[in-house]
CSV table of C-alpha atoms in Angstrom, one decimal:
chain,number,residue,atom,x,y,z
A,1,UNK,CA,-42.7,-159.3,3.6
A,2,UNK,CA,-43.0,-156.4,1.7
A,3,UNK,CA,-40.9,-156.3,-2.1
A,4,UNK,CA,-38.9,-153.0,-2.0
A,5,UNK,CA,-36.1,-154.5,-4.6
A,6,UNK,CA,-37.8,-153.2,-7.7
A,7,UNK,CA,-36.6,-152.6,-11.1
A,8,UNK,CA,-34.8,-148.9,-10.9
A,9,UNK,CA,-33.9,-149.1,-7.3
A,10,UNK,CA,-30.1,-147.6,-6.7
A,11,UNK,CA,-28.1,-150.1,-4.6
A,12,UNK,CA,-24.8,-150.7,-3.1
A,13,UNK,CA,-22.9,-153.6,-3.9
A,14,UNK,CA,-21.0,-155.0,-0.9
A,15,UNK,CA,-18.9,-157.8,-2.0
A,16,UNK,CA,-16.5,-159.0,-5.0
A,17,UNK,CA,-15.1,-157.4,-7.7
A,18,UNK,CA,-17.4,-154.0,-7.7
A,19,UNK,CA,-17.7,-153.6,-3.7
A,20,UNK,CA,-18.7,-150.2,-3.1
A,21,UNK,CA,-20.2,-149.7,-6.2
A,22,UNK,CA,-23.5,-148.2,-7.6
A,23,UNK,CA,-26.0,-150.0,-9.9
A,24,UNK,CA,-29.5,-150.2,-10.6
A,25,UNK,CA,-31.7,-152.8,-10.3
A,26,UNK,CA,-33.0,-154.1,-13.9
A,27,UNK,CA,-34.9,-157.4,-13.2
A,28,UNK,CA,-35.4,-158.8,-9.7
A,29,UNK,CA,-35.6,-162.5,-8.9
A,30,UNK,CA,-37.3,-163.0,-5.7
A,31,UNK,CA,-38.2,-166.5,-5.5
A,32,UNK,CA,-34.9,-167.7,-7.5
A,33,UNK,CA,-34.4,-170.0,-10.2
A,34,UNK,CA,-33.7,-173.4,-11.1
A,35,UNK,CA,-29.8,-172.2,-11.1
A,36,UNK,CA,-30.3,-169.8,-8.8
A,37,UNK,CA,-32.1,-170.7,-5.9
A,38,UNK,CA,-32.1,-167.7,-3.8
A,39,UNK,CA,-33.1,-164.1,-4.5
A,40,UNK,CA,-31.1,-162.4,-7.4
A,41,UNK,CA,-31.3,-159.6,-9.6
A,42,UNK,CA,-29.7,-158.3,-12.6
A,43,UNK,CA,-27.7,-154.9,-11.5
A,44,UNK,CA,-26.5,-152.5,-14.1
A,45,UNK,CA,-23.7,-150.0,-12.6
A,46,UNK,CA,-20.5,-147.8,-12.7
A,47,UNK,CA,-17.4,-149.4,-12.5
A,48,UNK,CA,-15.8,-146.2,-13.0
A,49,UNK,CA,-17.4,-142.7,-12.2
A,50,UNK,CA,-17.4,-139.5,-13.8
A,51,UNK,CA,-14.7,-137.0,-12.8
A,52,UNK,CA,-15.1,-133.6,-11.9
A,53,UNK,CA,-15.3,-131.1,-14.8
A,54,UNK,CA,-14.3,-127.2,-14.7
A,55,UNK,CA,-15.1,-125.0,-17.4
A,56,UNK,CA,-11.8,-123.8,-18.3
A,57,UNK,CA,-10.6,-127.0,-19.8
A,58,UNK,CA,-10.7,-128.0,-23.3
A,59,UNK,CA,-13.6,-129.9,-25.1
A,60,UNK,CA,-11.8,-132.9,-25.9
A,61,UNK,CA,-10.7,-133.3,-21.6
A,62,UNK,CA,-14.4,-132.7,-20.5
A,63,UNK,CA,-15.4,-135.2,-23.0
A,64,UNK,CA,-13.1,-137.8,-21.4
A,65,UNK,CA,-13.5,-136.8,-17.5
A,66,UNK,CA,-17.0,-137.0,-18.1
A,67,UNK,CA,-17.0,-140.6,-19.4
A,68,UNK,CA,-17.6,-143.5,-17.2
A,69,UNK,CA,-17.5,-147.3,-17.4
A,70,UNK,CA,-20.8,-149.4,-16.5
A,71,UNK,CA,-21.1,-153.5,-15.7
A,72,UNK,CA,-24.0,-155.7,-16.1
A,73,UNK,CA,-24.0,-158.8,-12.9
A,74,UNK,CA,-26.1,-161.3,-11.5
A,75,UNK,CA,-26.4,-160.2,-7.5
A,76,UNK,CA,-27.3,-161.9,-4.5
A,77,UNK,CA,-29.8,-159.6,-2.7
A,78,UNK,CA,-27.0,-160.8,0.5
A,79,UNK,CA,-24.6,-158.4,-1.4
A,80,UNK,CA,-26.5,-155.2,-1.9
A,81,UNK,CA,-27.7,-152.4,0.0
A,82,UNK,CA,-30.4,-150.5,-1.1
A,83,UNK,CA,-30.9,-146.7,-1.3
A,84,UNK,CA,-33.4,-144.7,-1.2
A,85,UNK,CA,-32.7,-143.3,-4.5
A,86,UNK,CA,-34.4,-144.8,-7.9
A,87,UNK,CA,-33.0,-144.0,-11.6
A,88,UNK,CA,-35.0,-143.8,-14.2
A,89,UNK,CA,-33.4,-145.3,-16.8
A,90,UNK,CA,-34.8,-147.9,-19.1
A,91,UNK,CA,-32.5,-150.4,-19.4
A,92,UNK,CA,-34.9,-153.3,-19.9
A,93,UNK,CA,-34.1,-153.5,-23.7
A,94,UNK,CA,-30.8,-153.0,-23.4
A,95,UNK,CA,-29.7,-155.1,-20.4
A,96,UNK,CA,-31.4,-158.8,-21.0
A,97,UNK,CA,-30.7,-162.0,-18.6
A,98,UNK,CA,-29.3,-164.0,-21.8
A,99,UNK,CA,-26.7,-160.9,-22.2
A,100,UNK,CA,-24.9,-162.4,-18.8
A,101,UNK,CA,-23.9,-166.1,-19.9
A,102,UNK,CA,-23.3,-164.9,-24.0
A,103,UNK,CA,-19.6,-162.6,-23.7
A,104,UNK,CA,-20.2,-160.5,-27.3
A,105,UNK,CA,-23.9,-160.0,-26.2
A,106,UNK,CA,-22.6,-158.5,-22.8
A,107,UNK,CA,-20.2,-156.2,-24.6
A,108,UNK,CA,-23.0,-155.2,-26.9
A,109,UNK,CA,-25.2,-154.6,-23.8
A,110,UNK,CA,-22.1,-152.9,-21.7
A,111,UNK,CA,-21.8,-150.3,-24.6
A,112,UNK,CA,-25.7,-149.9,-24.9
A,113,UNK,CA,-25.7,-149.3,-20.7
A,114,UNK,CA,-22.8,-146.8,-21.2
A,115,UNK,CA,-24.7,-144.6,-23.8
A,116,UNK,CA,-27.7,-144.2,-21.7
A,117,UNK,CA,-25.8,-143.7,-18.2
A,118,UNK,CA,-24.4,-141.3,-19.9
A,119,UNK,CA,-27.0,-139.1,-21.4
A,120,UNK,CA,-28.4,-139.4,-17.8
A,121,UNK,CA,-25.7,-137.4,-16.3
A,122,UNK,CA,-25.3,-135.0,-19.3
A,123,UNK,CA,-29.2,-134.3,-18.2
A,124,UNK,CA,-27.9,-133.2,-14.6
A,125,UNK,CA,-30.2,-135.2,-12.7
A,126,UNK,CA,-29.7,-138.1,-10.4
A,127,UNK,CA,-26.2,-136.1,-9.3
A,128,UNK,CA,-25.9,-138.7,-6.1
A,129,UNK,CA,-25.9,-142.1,-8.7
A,130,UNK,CA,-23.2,-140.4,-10.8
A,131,UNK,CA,-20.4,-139.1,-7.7
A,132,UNK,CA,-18.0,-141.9,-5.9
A,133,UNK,CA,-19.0,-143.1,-2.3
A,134,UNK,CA,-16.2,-141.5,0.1
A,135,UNK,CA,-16.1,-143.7,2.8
C-alpha cells in the first residue's frame, strides 16, 4: 500500500472534540507504537478560523478577525480524511511528540503553531486551509 499520509498533508478530522476541522499532518506513525498500536499522527490545526476582513474597518478589528486559534492532537488515521491540499509550514520544531503528554510544553507549542499559521495567511496563500468547511 502506498503512504500518502505525509508530513504537510491537509486533513479533515472526523470525530471528537475538533470534528470538521483542518490540520496538518506533522509526524506520521504508520506502524504504531508501543502505546499506540495502530497508525497515528501528530495533527496541528485551527480550532477557530479567521473571519472575513473588509477594508473599511479599523486596525485594531482586522487585527482580531484575522486571528485564529490552532490545537496540537494525537489522531487515528480512522478519524481523518485527507485532502488533496499540502501546507507548507514547518512545524517540526515547533510541534514535538513530547509537547502532547507535558501541558506547559503544549501551550508553548500552541502559541509557537499560532504564530506561524498565522504569518501563513497574512502571506495569502493556502486560502482553502484558512476558510471554515460549510457543510
Amino acid at each position: 500500500m502506498v503512504k500518502f499520509l505525509k508530513p504537510g498533508k491537509v486533513v479533515i478530522l472526523l470525530s471528537g472534540r475538533y470534528a470538521g476541522k483542518k490540520a496538518v499532518i506533522v509526524k506520521n506513525y504508520d506502524d504504531g507504537t508501543s502505546s499506540r498500536p495502530y497508525g497515528h499522527a501528530l495533527v496541528c490545526g485551527l480550532a477557530k478560523e479567521p473571519r472575513k476582513v473588509i477594508k473599511r474597518s479599523s486596525q485594531k478589528t482586522q487585527a482580531r478577525r484575522s486571528s485564529m486559534k490552532t490545537f496540537i492532537k494525537v489522531v487515528n488515521y480512522q478519524h481523518m480524511m485527507p485532502t488533496r491540499y499540502t501546507l507548507e509550514v514547518d512545524l517540526k520544531g515547533v510541534v514535538t511528540p513530547d509537547c502532547v503528554d507535558n501541558s506547559t510544553k503544549k501551550v508553548e507549542a500552541n502559541k509557537a503553531a499560532k504564530a506561524l499559521m498565522e504569518d501563513k495567511f497574512k502571506s495569502g496563500k493556502n486560502r482553502w486551509f484558512f476558510t471554515k468547511l460549510q457543510f
